[in-house]
Each structure stands twice: as structure tokens, then as C-alpha cells.
Short mmCIF file of C-alpha atoms in Angstrom, two decimals:
data_model
loop_
_atom_site.label_atom_id
_atom_site.label_comp_id
_atom_site.label_asym_id
_atom_site.label_seq_id
_atom_site.Cartn_x
_atom_site.Cartn_y
_atom_site.Cartn_z
CA VAL A 128 137.14 139.59 47.25
CA LEU A 129 136.41 142.89 49.03
CA ALA A 130 134.99 144.43 45.86
CA LYS A 131 132.77 141.39 45.27
CA GLU A 132 131.50 141.43 48.88
CA LEU A 133 130.70 145.15 48.66
CA LYS A 134 128.75 144.56 45.45
CA SER A 135 126.84 141.70 47.08
CA LEU A 136 125.81 144.16 49.83
CA GLY A 137 124.38 146.49 47.21
CA TYR A 138 127.15 149.08 47.03
CA THR A 139 128.28 150.36 43.65
CA ILE A 140 132.00 150.76 43.18
CA GLU A 141 134.17 152.71 40.76
CA LYS A 142 137.60 151.68 39.51
CA THR A 143 140.12 154.45 40.16
CA ARG A 144 143.26 152.81 38.79
CA GLU A 145 144.13 150.07 36.32
CA ASP A 146 145.74 148.02 39.11
CA GLY A 147 142.29 147.37 40.60
CA LEU A 148 141.98 150.07 43.26
CA PHE A 149 138.40 151.27 43.67
CA GLU A 150 136.09 153.54 45.65
CA ILE A 151 132.51 153.18 46.84
CA SER A 152 130.22 155.41 44.80
CA GLY A 153 128.26 158.19 46.47
CA PHE A 154 131.04 160.13 48.17
CA LYS A 155 132.29 163.51 47.02
CA ARG A 156 135.92 163.92 46.04
CA ASP A 157 136.72 166.29 48.94
CA GLN A 158 135.17 163.80 51.37
CA ILE A 159 137.31 160.97 50.07
CA GLU A 160 140.48 163.06 50.19
CA ALA A 161 139.70 164.16 53.74
CA PHE A 162 139.88 160.51 54.80
CA SER A 163 142.96 159.83 52.64
CA LYS A 164 145.62 162.00 54.24
CA ARG A 165 148.49 159.79 53.17
CA ARG A 166 147.29 159.88 49.56
CA VAL A 167 147.21 163.68 49.66
CA LYS A 168 150.72 163.68 51.13
CA ILE A 169 151.97 161.35 48.38
CA VAL A 170 150.56 163.62 45.66
CA GLU A 171 152.15 166.68 47.29
CA VAL A 172 155.59 165.02 47.48
CA MET A 173 155.39 163.79 43.87
CA GLU A 174 154.43 167.25 42.62
CA GLU A 175 157.24 168.84 44.65
CA LEU A 176 159.84 166.41 43.24
CA GLY A 177 158.41 166.44 39.71
CA LEU A 178 157.68 162.71 39.78
CA PHE A 179 154.92 160.80 38.00
CA GLY A 180 153.85 157.23 37.31
CA ALA A 181 152.91 154.17 39.35
CA LYS A 182 156.49 153.16 40.25
CA ALA A 183 157.32 156.63 41.52
CA ALA A 184 154.12 156.63 43.58
CA GLN A 185 155.09 153.30 45.17
CA ALA A 186 158.52 154.66 46.11
CA VAL A 187 157.04 157.83 47.63
CA THR A 188 154.43 155.75 49.49
CA LEU A 189 157.19 153.83 51.28
CA GLY A 190 158.87 157.11 52.14
CA VAL A 191 155.83 158.73 53.75
CA ARG A 192 154.54 155.60 55.51
CA GLU A 193 154.56 156.02 59.27
CA ASN A 194 155.31 153.26 61.75
CA LYS A 195 152.17 151.61 63.11
CA VAL A 196 151.31 152.27 66.74
CA PRO A 197 148.70 150.66 69.03
CA ILE A 198 145.23 152.11 68.41
CA ASN A 199 142.29 152.50 70.75
CA ARG A 200 139.44 151.38 68.50
CA GLU A 201 136.72 153.13 70.49
CA LYS A 202 138.53 156.47 70.34
CA LEU A 203 139.28 155.93 66.67
CA ASP A 204 135.59 155.27 65.94
CA GLU A 205 134.66 158.45 67.83
CA HIS A 206 137.23 160.38 65.81
CA TRP A 207 135.85 159.08 62.49
CA GLN A 208 132.27 159.86 63.54
CA ASP A 209 133.30 163.44 64.35
CA ARG A 210 135.04 163.72 60.99
CA ILE A 211 131.92 162.43 59.23
CA LYS A 212 129.81 165.10 60.92
CA ASP A 213 132.30 167.86 60.13
CA LEU A 214 132.34 166.89 56.45
CA ASP A 215 128.55 166.54 56.28
CA VAL A 216 128.77 162.96 54.98
CA ASP A 217 125.34 161.31 54.74
CA LEU A 218 126.15 157.64 55.33
CA SER A 219 122.51 156.74 55.83
CA GLU A 220 121.65 157.69 52.26
CA ILE A 221 124.42 155.50 50.84
CA ILE A 222 123.53 152.59 53.12
CA ASP A 223 119.80 152.87 52.37
CA HIS A 224 120.57 152.95 48.65
CA SER A 225 122.64 149.77 48.93
CA LYS A 226 119.87 147.99 50.89
CA LYS A 227 117.33 148.98 48.26
CA ARG A 228 119.52 147.55 45.53
CA VAL A 229 119.74 144.28 47.45
CA ARG A 230 115.95 144.17 47.85
CA ASP A 231 115.46 144.94 44.17
CA GLY A 232 118.19 142.52 43.10
CA ILE A 233 119.89 145.12 40.91
CA ASP A 234 123.24 144.05 39.39
CA LEU A 235 123.70 141.37 42.02
CA ALA A 236 123.55 138.30 39.80
CA ILE A 237 126.49 135.91 39.72
CA THR A 238 128.81 136.69 36.83
CA SER A 239 128.48 134.40 33.83
CA ASP A 240 131.32 132.40 32.29
CA PRO A 241 131.44 134.68 29.20
CA ALA A 242 132.27 137.59 31.52
CA ALA A 243 135.13 135.57 33.05
CA ASP A 244 136.38 134.73 29.55
CA SER A 245 136.21 138.39 28.56
CA ALA A 246 138.22 139.49 31.60
CA LEU A 247 140.78 136.73 31.02
CA ASN A 248 141.14 137.69 27.36
CA TYR A 249 141.82 141.28 28.43
CA ALA A 250 144.45 140.11 30.94
CA ILE A 251 146.31 138.00 28.37
CA LYS A 252 146.22 140.78 25.78
CA HIS A 253 147.48 143.25 28.39
CA LEU A 254 150.30 140.96 29.50
CA ASP A 255 151.48 139.88 26.05
CA GLU A 256 151.97 143.51 25.04
CA ARG A 257 154.90 143.57 27.46
CA GLN A 258 156.21 140.00 27.60
CA SER A 259 155.98 136.73 25.72
CA VAL A 260 155.86 134.52 28.83
CA PHE A 261 153.76 135.29 31.89
CA LYS A 262 153.13 133.73 35.29
CA GLU A 263 149.77 132.29 36.28
CA LYS A 264 149.63 134.57 39.33
CA ASP A 265 149.96 137.62 37.05
CA ILE A 266 147.17 136.33 34.80
CA ILE A 267 144.88 135.88 37.81
CA LYS A 268 145.83 139.25 39.30
CA THR A 269 145.25 141.19 36.06
CA THR A 270 141.96 139.39 35.38
CA LEU A 271 140.61 140.18 38.86
CA GLN A 272 141.71 143.80 38.56
CA TYR A 273 139.82 144.12 35.30
CA ALA A 274 136.69 142.37 36.60
CA LEU A 275 136.72 144.39 39.83
CA GLY A 276 134.39 142.46 42.10
CA ASP A 277 132.59 140.44 39.45
CA LEU A 278 134.85 137.38 39.76
CA LEU A 279 136.59 135.28 42.38
CA ILE A 280 139.86 133.40 42.00
CA ASN A 281 137.98 130.14 41.34
CA ASP A 282 136.15 131.80 38.44
CA VAL A 283 139.47 132.83 36.90
CA THR A 284 141.20 129.46 37.38
CA ASP A 285 138.19 127.72 35.78
CA ALA A 286 138.43 130.10 32.81
CA ILE A 287 142.19 129.43 32.56
CA THR A 288 141.53 125.68 32.46
CA GLN A 289 139.00 126.14 29.64
CA MET A 290 141.34 128.42 27.70
CA LYS A 291 144.17 125.88 28.03
CA ALA A 292 141.86 123.17 26.67
CA SER A 293 140.94 125.35 23.68
CA GLY A 294 144.60 126.06 22.92
CA GLN A 295 144.37 129.83 23.35
CA LEU A 296 146.54 129.64 26.46
CA VAL A 297 149.67 127.47 26.26
CA PHE A 298 151.19 126.00 29.43
CA LEU A 299 155.00 126.07 29.23
CA GLY A 300 155.86 124.38 32.52
CA ASP A 301 156.92 125.30 36.05
CA GLN A 302 159.84 127.51 37.01
CA GLN A 303 160.69 128.25 40.63
CA PHE A 304 157.25 127.02 41.72
CA GLN A 305 155.54 129.36 39.23
CA LYS A 306 153.32 128.13 36.39
CA LEU A 307 154.33 129.80 33.12
CA TYR A 308 152.12 130.44 30.09
CA THR A 309 152.14 132.08 26.70
CA SER A 310 149.34 132.76 24.23
CA ASP A 311 148.70 130.85 21.02
CA LYS A 312 149.28 134.05 19.02
CA ILE A 313 152.70 134.68 20.56
CA LEU A 314 153.68 131.06 20.02
CA GLU A 315 152.64 131.30 16.37
CA GLN A 316 154.63 134.51 15.90
CA GLU A 317 157.77 133.02 17.44
CA GLN A 318 157.45 129.87 15.32
CA LYS A 319 157.28 132.07 12.21
CA ILE A 320 160.40 133.95 13.33
CA ILE A 321 162.23 130.65 13.81
CA GLU A 322 161.21 129.52 10.32
CA ILE A 323 162.49 132.79 8.82
CA MET A 324 165.77 132.36 10.70
CA LYS A 325 166.17 128.78 9.47
CA LYS A 326 165.50 129.76 5.86
CA GLY A 327 168.04 132.57 6.12
CA LYS A 328 170.96 130.41 7.31
CA ASN A 329 174.08 130.62 5.09
CA GLU A 330 172.27 132.86 2.56
CA PHE A 331 174.86 135.64 2.42
CA ASP A 332 178.60 136.15 2.32
CA PRO A 333 180.05 137.35 5.63
CA ILE A 334 180.88 141.03 6.01
CA ALA A 335 184.54 140.07 6.39
CA SER A 336 186.75 137.05 6.94
CA HIS A 337 187.87 135.99 10.40
CA GLU A 338 191.36 137.27 9.69
CA VAL A 339 190.13 140.75 8.69
CA ILE A 340 187.79 140.98 11.68
CA ASP A 341 190.61 139.98 14.04
CA LEU A 342 192.85 142.70 12.61
CA TYR A 343 190.03 145.23 12.98
CA LEU A 344 189.37 144.24 16.61
CA ASP A 345 193.08 144.43 17.49
CA ASP A 346 193.25 147.93 16.03
CA LEU A 347 190.01 148.94 17.79
CA THR A 348 191.34 147.71 21.13
CA ASN A 349 194.74 149.40 20.73
CA ARG A 350 193.24 152.75 19.77
CA ALA A 351 190.65 152.82 22.56
CA PRO A 352 191.53 154.76 25.76
CA GLN A 353 192.46 152.55 28.68
CA THR A 354 189.18 153.26 30.48
CA LYS A 355 187.04 152.63 27.38
CA LYS A 356 188.49 149.48 25.90
CA PRO A 357 185.88 146.96 24.63
CA THR A 358 185.17 143.96 26.84
CA GLN A 359 185.76 140.38 25.71
CA CYS A 360 181.98 139.93 25.37
CA GLN A 361 181.75 142.98 23.11
CA LEU A 362 184.64 141.76 20.97
CA LYS A 363 183.03 138.34 20.71
CA ALA A 364 179.72 139.91 19.60
CA ILE A 365 181.43 141.99 16.89
CA ARG A 366 183.37 138.96 15.65
CA PHE A 367 180.18 136.90 15.53
CA LEU A 368 178.17 139.54 13.64
CA GLY A 369 180.99 140.35 11.22
CA THR A 370 181.67 136.77 10.19
CA SER A 371 178.12 135.38 10.12
CA SER A 372 176.60 134.30 6.80
CA ASP A 373 173.03 134.19 8.14
CA ARG A 374 170.26 136.62 7.18
CA ILE A 375 169.16 136.98 10.83
CA VAL A 376 171.44 136.80 13.85
CA GLY A 377 170.87 137.67 17.48
CA VAL A 378 173.00 138.89 20.34
CA GLN A 379 171.77 138.57 23.89
CA GLY A 380 173.11 140.52 26.84
CA TYR A 381 172.58 143.39 29.24
CA ALA A 382 172.90 146.96 27.97
CA GLY A 383 176.46 148.26 28.27
CA THR A 384 178.09 144.84 28.74
#
């Protein structure tokens, strides 16, 4: 909403990160960093610890965040005005430029539905690279981050409704008060995998009989050191894989269990 309001006032904005963070155009990098002390501190700490990536930045941010204290707004405004003068920031030029853009009507038109569809398509493609099922709130968040001020939540929900009607977006139901979706392409892929699995049932001879597998597992357990003996779940998985006659089998569980 903030990005959209700034654009409606004539300011141009630049996306600085894929998660939707942005800056108002017209300021020099050293000016921005002078007003972003915490950001500078975060970068310094990450470089010192050899960290990188968004998750590491979030962790460091929590570490350097100071407790909020009561602020005298008048004194704070005076402080910022002094800082602006020291840094030779010409706010009037940026403000005048934004007013001129409003008068001229440059890039201030309401975004069209095709633009909303384009942003939503990007969001779904981005999400389905990482997961097969995604929450509606994540679809909306990613779409707005991509559009950066060109759309509001209502624009996105309208586009979601249209995409559901066309079949591109498939509603799976509600889970813990969250609406869940998948894409038509993912659904098609998973249906093909299921068909392959069905066709491959009982196509091959098992690797070994149940009796042979049981003997192998007993020997494996007896030979393993006391601290490294296989768990019952691991033994069950080996027994299942070794005695299955299916072309495709699956084992689900957490790593190391």
C-alpha cells in the first residue's frame, strides 16, 4: 500500500530486494546509508561473521535491534533536518519532480487486469519451484512484492478468483484457517506420477524374500555398535524396500530417523 501511495503522489520507486523492499528514486547511495544506520550495522556484523543470505540477515537484524524508547518528535524532526543539511540532500528537487509527474499524469494510471495476471503468474511460478502446495497469503504476498505499488490486495484477490475459474489455480481446501492452492501444471505432473506408479505395481520380483531380509536385518543389528544400531523405523523401511515388487516405491520421514 505504501508503494502504491508513493507512486500516486508522483514519486518513482526502485525495488531493492525480491521480498518487496524499495527505495524512493533520486537519493544517492551514501545519503540513503547515512539514514540507515541499522542496515549498515547489519552488513558489518554479517561480513565480520562471514554470513550471507536473507535468513542470516533476519537473524542478525534481531540481534542488533535496540529496545524502543519514548521519542520527542519535535527534536527528532530537528535532528533529521540537520542531517539533511549536512548531507546536502535536495528534498525540494525530488518533491518538485513528483508534483510535476502528478500534473503531467506520468505513470499514474490504474494498473490493468493483464498486469495483475502477469504478477500473479510470476508469484505462482516462483512458489511452485519450491513447493507443490501454497497458501493464499503467500500468493498474495509474492504477487504484491513483484508488482511493487502497482496493485492492491483487492486486485490480487480478483485475479486469483479469475485464475481459479480458468483452472490455472486449483483450490485444495482449508487447513488451519489457511486456504491452500496448487497450480494446474503441478496437479497434472502429480497425476502422471500416480499413473506411472499404478502401472508399475507388481512388475518385478522382490530383491529378496521376507525370510532373507529378516536374516539380513538381524545380522545388521547385531553387528552395529550399541550407539549406532538402526531404529525400528529404519529397519521397517529396509524391509519394505527389499521385499517390494513395485517399480516405484516411496519412503517418507525426516532425515536421520
